[in-house]
PDB file of C-alpha atoms in Angstrom:
ATOM      1  CA  MET W   1       4.328  18.736  10.918  1.00 40.00           C
ATOM      2  CA  ALA W   2       6.669  18.556   7.926  1.00 43.00           C
ATOM      3  CA  LYS W   3       5.229  17.212   4.715  1.00 46.00           C
ATOM      4  CA  ALA W   4       6.533  14.013   3.149  1.00 44.00           C
ATOM      5  CA  PRO W   5       9.303  14.684   0.643  1.00 45.00           C
ATOM      6  CA  LEU W   6       7.391  13.292  -2.344  1.00 52.00           C
ATOM      7  CA  SER W   7       5.655  15.337  -4.947  1.00 49.00           C
ATOM      8  CA  LYS W   8       4.232  14.481  -8.319  1.00 48.00           C
ATOM      9  CA  HIS W   9       5.372  16.487 -11.303  1.00 45.00           C
ATOM     10  CA  GLY W  10       3.740  15.341 -14.528  1.00 45.00           C
ATOM     11  CA  SER W  11       4.136  11.587 -14.740  1.00 43.00           C
ATOM     12  CA  SER W  12       7.133  11.291 -12.391  1.00 44.00           C
ATOM     13  CA  PHE W  13       7.688  11.491  -8.666  1.00 51.00           C
ATOM     14  CA  VAL W  14      10.240  13.836  -7.182  1.00 48.00           C
ATOM     15  CA  VAL W  15      12.027  12.964  -3.964  1.00 47.00           C
ATOM     16  CA  ALA W  16      13.790  15.691  -2.029  1.00 44.00           C
ATOM     17  CA  ALA W  17      17.441  14.664  -1.735  1.00 39.00           C
ATOM     18  CA  GLY W  18      18.424  13.255   1.628  1.00 41.00           C
ATOM     19  CA  GLU W  19      14.859  13.124   2.945  1.00 45.00           C
ATOM     20  CA  LEU W  20      14.294   9.367   2.656  1.00 44.00           C
ATOM     21  CA  ALA W  21      16.338   6.453   3.915  1.00 39.00           C
ATOM     22  CA  PRO W  22      18.426   4.876   1.104  1.00 40.00           C
ATOM     23  CA  ARG W  23      16.252   1.721   1.005  1.00 39.00           C
ATOM     24  CA  GLN W  24      13.100   3.806   0.576  1.00 41.00           C
ATOM     25  CA  PHE W  25      14.688   5.815  -2.217  1.00 42.00           C
ATOM     26  CA  ARG W  26      15.568   2.622  -4.091  1.00 41.00           C
ATOM     27  CA  VAL W  27      11.954   1.471  -3.846  1.00 43.00           C
ATOM     28  CA  LEU W  28      10.677   4.721  -5.307  1.00 52.00           C
ATOM     29  CA  SER W  29      13.296   4.988  -8.030  1.00 49.00           C
ATOM     30  CA  GLY W  30      13.657   1.243  -8.528  1.00 49.00           C
ATOM     31  CA  PRO W  31      12.708  -1.016 -11.400  1.00 49.00           C
ATOM     32  CA  ALA W  32       9.331  -0.914 -13.090  1.00 57.00           C
ATOM     33  CA  SER W  33       8.713  -4.365 -11.634  1.00 73.00           C
ATOM     34  CA  GLN W  34       7.815  -2.777  -8.278  1.00 82.00           C
ATOM     35  CA  PRO W  35       4.032  -3.025  -7.772  1.00 92.00           C
ATOM     36  CA  TYR W  36       2.603   0.433  -7.120  1.00 92.00           C
ATOM     37  CA  LEU W  37      -0.543   2.441  -7.539  1.00 92.00           C
ATOM     38  CA  VAL W  38      -1.382   6.110  -7.239  1.00 91.00           C
ATOM     39  CA  ILE W  39      -4.667   7.473  -5.911  1.00 91.00           C
ATOM     40  CA  ASP W  40      -6.034  11.003  -5.863  1.00 90.00           C
ATOM     41  CA  PRO W  41      -7.132  12.748  -2.623  1.00 89.00           C
ATOM     42  CA  ASP W  42     -10.562  11.099  -2.864  1.00 88.00           C
ATOM     43  CA  GLY W  43      -9.149   7.570  -3.248  1.00 89.00           C
ATOM     44  CA  VAL W  44      -9.732   7.222  -6.992  1.00 92.00           C
ATOM     45  CA  ILE W  45      -7.034   5.144  -8.703  1.00 94.00           C
ATOM     46  CA  LEU W  46      -4.992   7.218 -11.165  1.00 92.00           C
ATOM     47  CA  GLU W  47      -2.151   4.805 -11.952  1.00 91.00           C
ATOM     48  CA  PHE W  48      -1.835   1.027 -11.603  1.00 92.00           C
ATOM     49  CA  SER W  49       1.500  -0.554 -12.529  1.00 91.00           C
ATOM     50  CA  ALA W  50       1.965  -3.660 -14.659  1.00 91.00           C
ATOM     51  CA  ALA W  51       3.457  -5.301 -11.557  1.00 93.00           C
ATOM     52  CA  CYS W  52       0.174  -4.599  -9.729  1.00 94.00           C
ATOM     53  CA  THR W  53      -1.638  -6.354 -12.565  1.00 94.00           C
ATOM     54  CA  ALA W  54       0.560  -9.405 -11.983  1.00 93.00           C
ATOM     55  CA  LEU W  55       0.045  -9.249  -8.208  1.00 94.00           C
ATOM     56  CA  PHE W  56      -3.699  -8.550  -8.044  1.00 95.00           C
ATOM     57  CA  GLY W  57      -4.925  -9.896 -11.391  1.00 96.00           C
ATOM     58  CA  TYR W  58      -6.654  -6.698 -12.533  1.00 96.00           C
ATOM     59  CA  ALA W  59      -5.626  -4.898 -15.705  1.00 95.00           C
ATOM     60  CA  SER W  60      -4.894  -1.194 -15.407  1.00 93.00           C
ATOM     61  CA  GLN W  61      -7.880  -0.289 -17.571  1.00 95.00           C
ATOM     62  CA  ASP W  62     -10.140  -2.249 -15.178  1.00 94.00           C
ATOM     63  CA  VAL W  63      -9.180  -0.198 -12.110  1.00 95.00           C
ATOM     64  CA  VAL W  64      -8.013   3.264 -13.203  1.00 94.00           C
ATOM     65  CA  GLY W  65     -10.827   5.714 -12.528  1.00 95.00           C
ATOM     66  CA  ARG W  66     -12.456   3.505  -9.896  1.00 95.00           C
ATOM     67  CA  HIS W  67     -12.359   4.012  -6.143  1.00 91.00           C
ATOM     68  CA  LEU W  68      -9.696   2.032  -4.260  1.00 89.00           C
ATOM     69  CA  MET W  69     -12.224   0.984  -1.602  1.00 86.00           C
ATOM     70  CA  GLU W  70     -14.153  -1.028  -4.219  1.00 86.00           C
ATOM     71  CA  TYR W  71     -11.380  -3.617  -3.965  1.00 84.00           C
ATOM     72  CA  MET W  72     -11.433  -3.985  -0.168  1.00 81.00           C
ATOM     73  CA  ASP W  73     -13.643  -5.736   2.356  1.00 78.00           C
ATOM     74  CA  GLU W  74     -15.692  -3.240   4.394  1.00 82.00           C
ATOM     75  CA  PRO W  75     -13.701  -3.457   7.665  1.00 80.00           C
ATOM     76  CA  MET W  76     -10.448  -2.766   5.787  1.00 79.00           C
ATOM     77  CA  ALA W  77     -12.065  -0.022   3.699  1.00 79.00           C
ATOM     78  CA  THR W  78     -13.224   1.749   6.880  1.00 81.00           C
ATOM     79  CA  GLU W  79      -9.702   1.567   8.338  1.00 80.00           C
ATOM     80  CA  ARG W  80      -8.118   2.806   5.089  1.00 79.00           C
ATOM     81  CA  ARG W  81     -10.492   5.795   4.894  1.00 77.00           C
ATOM     82  CA  ALA W  82      -9.267   6.903   8.328  1.00 76.00           C
ATOM     83  CA  SER W  83      -5.646   6.387   7.282  1.00 76.00           C
ATOM     84  CA  LEU W  84      -6.088   8.438   4.133  1.00 76.00           C
ATOM     85  CA  LYS W  85      -7.068  11.372   6.334  1.00 75.00           C
ATOM     86  CA  LYS W  86      -3.751  11.003   8.246  1.00 76.00           C
ATOM     87  CA  GLN W  87      -1.801  11.042   5.011  1.00 79.00           C
ATOM     88  CA  THR W  88      -3.116  14.505   4.197  1.00 79.00           C
ATOM     89  CA  ASP W  89      -0.892  15.606   7.098  1.00 81.00           C
ATOM     90  CA  GLY W  90       2.162  14.056   5.460  1.00 83.00           C
ATOM     91  CA  LEU W  91       2.343  10.746   7.316  1.00 84.00           C
ATOM     92  CA  THR W  92       3.806   7.766   5.461  1.00 87.00           C
ATOM     93  CA  GLU W  93       2.171   4.533   6.569  1.00 88.00           C
ATOM     94  CA  VAL W  94       3.287   0.926   6.470  1.00 90.00           C
ATOM     95  CA  TYR W  95       0.675  -1.750   7.093  1.00 88.00           C
ATOM     96  CA  GLU W  96      -0.225  -5.316   6.212  1.00 89.00           C
ATOM     97  CA  LEU W  97      -3.267  -6.029   4.089  1.00 87.00           C
ATOM     98  CA  HIS W  98      -5.034  -9.336   3.500  1.00 87.00           C
ATOM     99  CA  ALA W  99      -5.569  -8.789  -0.213  1.00 89.00           C
ATOM    100  CA  ARG W 100      -7.786 -10.576  -2.667  1.00 89.00           C
ATOM    101  CA  HIS W 101      -6.673 -11.522  -6.182  1.00 93.00           C
ATOM    102  CA  ARG W 102      -9.185 -11.097  -8.965  1.00 94.00           C
ATOM    103  CA  ASN W 103      -9.575 -14.916  -9.039  1.00 95.00           C
ATOM    104  CA  GLY W 104     -10.615 -14.892  -5.359  1.00 92.00           C
ATOM    105  CA  ASP W 105      -7.343 -16.149  -3.862  1.00 93.00           C
ATOM    106  CA  ARG W 106      -6.310 -14.370  -0.657  1.00 91.00           C
ATOM    107  CA  PHE W 107      -2.730 -13.321   0.108  1.00 92.00           C
ATOM    108  CA  TRP W 108      -0.844 -10.903   2.346  1.00 92.00           C
ATOM    109  CA  VAL W 109       0.931  -7.745   1.214  1.00 92.00           C
ATOM    110  CA  ARG W 110       2.921  -5.111   3.067  1.00 93.00           C
ATOM    111  CA  VAL W 111       1.796  -1.703   1.846  1.00 91.00           C
ATOM    112  CA  THR W 112       3.856   1.465   2.115  1.00 90.00           C
ATOM    113  CA  ALA W 113       1.671   4.490   1.403  1.00 89.00           C
ATOM    114  CA  TYR W 114       3.515   7.739   0.678  1.00 88.00           C
ATOM    115  CA  PRO W 115       1.463  10.948   0.645  1.00 88.00           C
ATOM    116  CA  LEU W 116       1.949  13.115  -2.443  1.00 87.00           C
ATOM    117  CA  PHE W 117       1.895  16.889  -2.619  1.00 84.00           C
ATOM    118  CA  ASP W 118       1.695  19.206  -5.596  1.00 81.00           C
ATOM    119  CA  GLU W 119       3.993  22.137  -6.370  1.00 78.00           C
ATOM    120  CA  ASP W 120       1.974  24.305  -3.967  1.00 81.00           C
ATOM    121  CA  ASP W 121       2.372  21.772  -1.121  1.00 82.00           C
ATOM    122  CA  ARG W 122      -1.281  20.691  -1.315  1.00 83.00           C
ATOM    123  CA  PHE W 123      -2.109  17.038  -0.706  1.00 86.00           C
ATOM    124  CA  SER W 124      -2.633  15.421  -4.106  1.00 86.00           C
ATOM    125  CA  GLY W 125      -2.988  11.730  -3.250  1.00 87.00           C
ATOM    126  CA  CYS W 126      -0.839   8.739  -2.354  1.00 89.00           C
ATOM    127  CA  LEU W 127       1.705   6.491  -3.969  1.00 90.00           C
ATOM    128  CA  SER W 128       1.432   2.981  -2.505  1.00 91.00           C
ATOM    129  CA  THR W 129       3.974   0.226  -3.060  1.00 92.00           C
ATOM    130  CA  PHE W 130       3.283  -3.457  -2.376  1.00 93.00           C
ATOM    131  CA  LEU W 131       5.402  -6.371  -1.227  1.00 93.00           C
ATOM    132  CA  GLU W 132       3.845  -9.860  -1.190  1.00 93.00           C
ATOM    133  CA  ILE W 133       4.504 -11.356   2.284  1.00 94.00           C
ATOM    134  CA  THR W 134       2.250 -14.417   2.474  1.00 93.00           C
ATOM    135  CA  ALA W 135       5.123 -16.834   3.248  1.00 89.00           C
ATOM    136  CA  GLU W 136       6.535 -14.485   5.905  1.00 90.00           C
ATOM    137  CA  LYS W 137       3.114 -13.973   7.496  1.00 87.00           C
ATOM    138  CA  THR W 138       2.376 -17.718   7.492  1.00 85.00           C
ATOM    139  CA  ALA W 139       5.760 -18.452   9.116  1.00 88.00           C
ATOM    140  CA  ARG W 140       5.129 -15.843  11.845  1.00 81.00           C
ATOM    141  CA  GLN W 141       1.660 -17.257  12.551  1.00 81.00           C
ATOM    142  CA  SER W 142       3.079 -20.789  12.706  1.00 81.00           C
ATOM    143  CA  ALA W 143       5.828 -19.706  15.114  1.00 82.00           C
ATOM    144  CA  LYS W 144       3.267 -18.016  17.378  1.00 81.00           C
ATOM    145  CA  ARG W 145       1.081 -21.129  17.318  1.00 80.00           C
ATOM    146  CA  ASP W 146       4.093 -23.351  18.132  1.00 75.00           C
ATOM    147  CA  GLN W 147       5.058 -21.040  20.997  1.00 78.00           C
ATOM    148  CA  ARG W 148       1.523 -21.160  22.451  1.00 77.00           C
ATOM    149  CA  GLU W 149       1.467 -24.951  22.200  1.00 74.00           C
ATOM    150  CA  HIS W 150       4.869 -25.157  23.907  1.00 68.00           C
ATOM    151  CA  VAL W 151       3.652 -22.954  26.784  1.00 75.00           C
ATOM    152  CA  LEU W 152       0.498 -25.057  27.180  1.00 73.00           C
ATOM    153  CA  ALA W 153       2.561 -28.270  27.232  1.00 71.00           C
ATOM    154  CA  ASP W 154       4.704 -27.011  30.147  1.00 66.00           C
TER     155      ASP W 154
END
């Protein structure tokens, strides 16, 4: 299986030209306002963007050096551990996560997790970007509920 076209060189990410869809490339090379974090192969947080601080309520210094799973409920942490193993094979994943803000509020995010490889093509962690989708998720759930009620009324 071909490896993902992302690699980390110093403090920047290199994308092989033509390997990602244009929308994905814009996300990776886009503005600093994009929430992202970087973890090492063991799941320890190496980088945590200022936009992640705004989204999740944790300052970078509070999370860098800690394990990502510390910020997840156990069922989600178990699922993410299994997914991390897939990413070592170069698989990019997109999934929805019911996240928890530092103040306890819950919200939905769409996570895109890109595996990272070093110059020697060894798995070196993941770059994950986040998109807050609570309104979208709530609208989808409401539409499903309305559809079920309509079917029951017939």
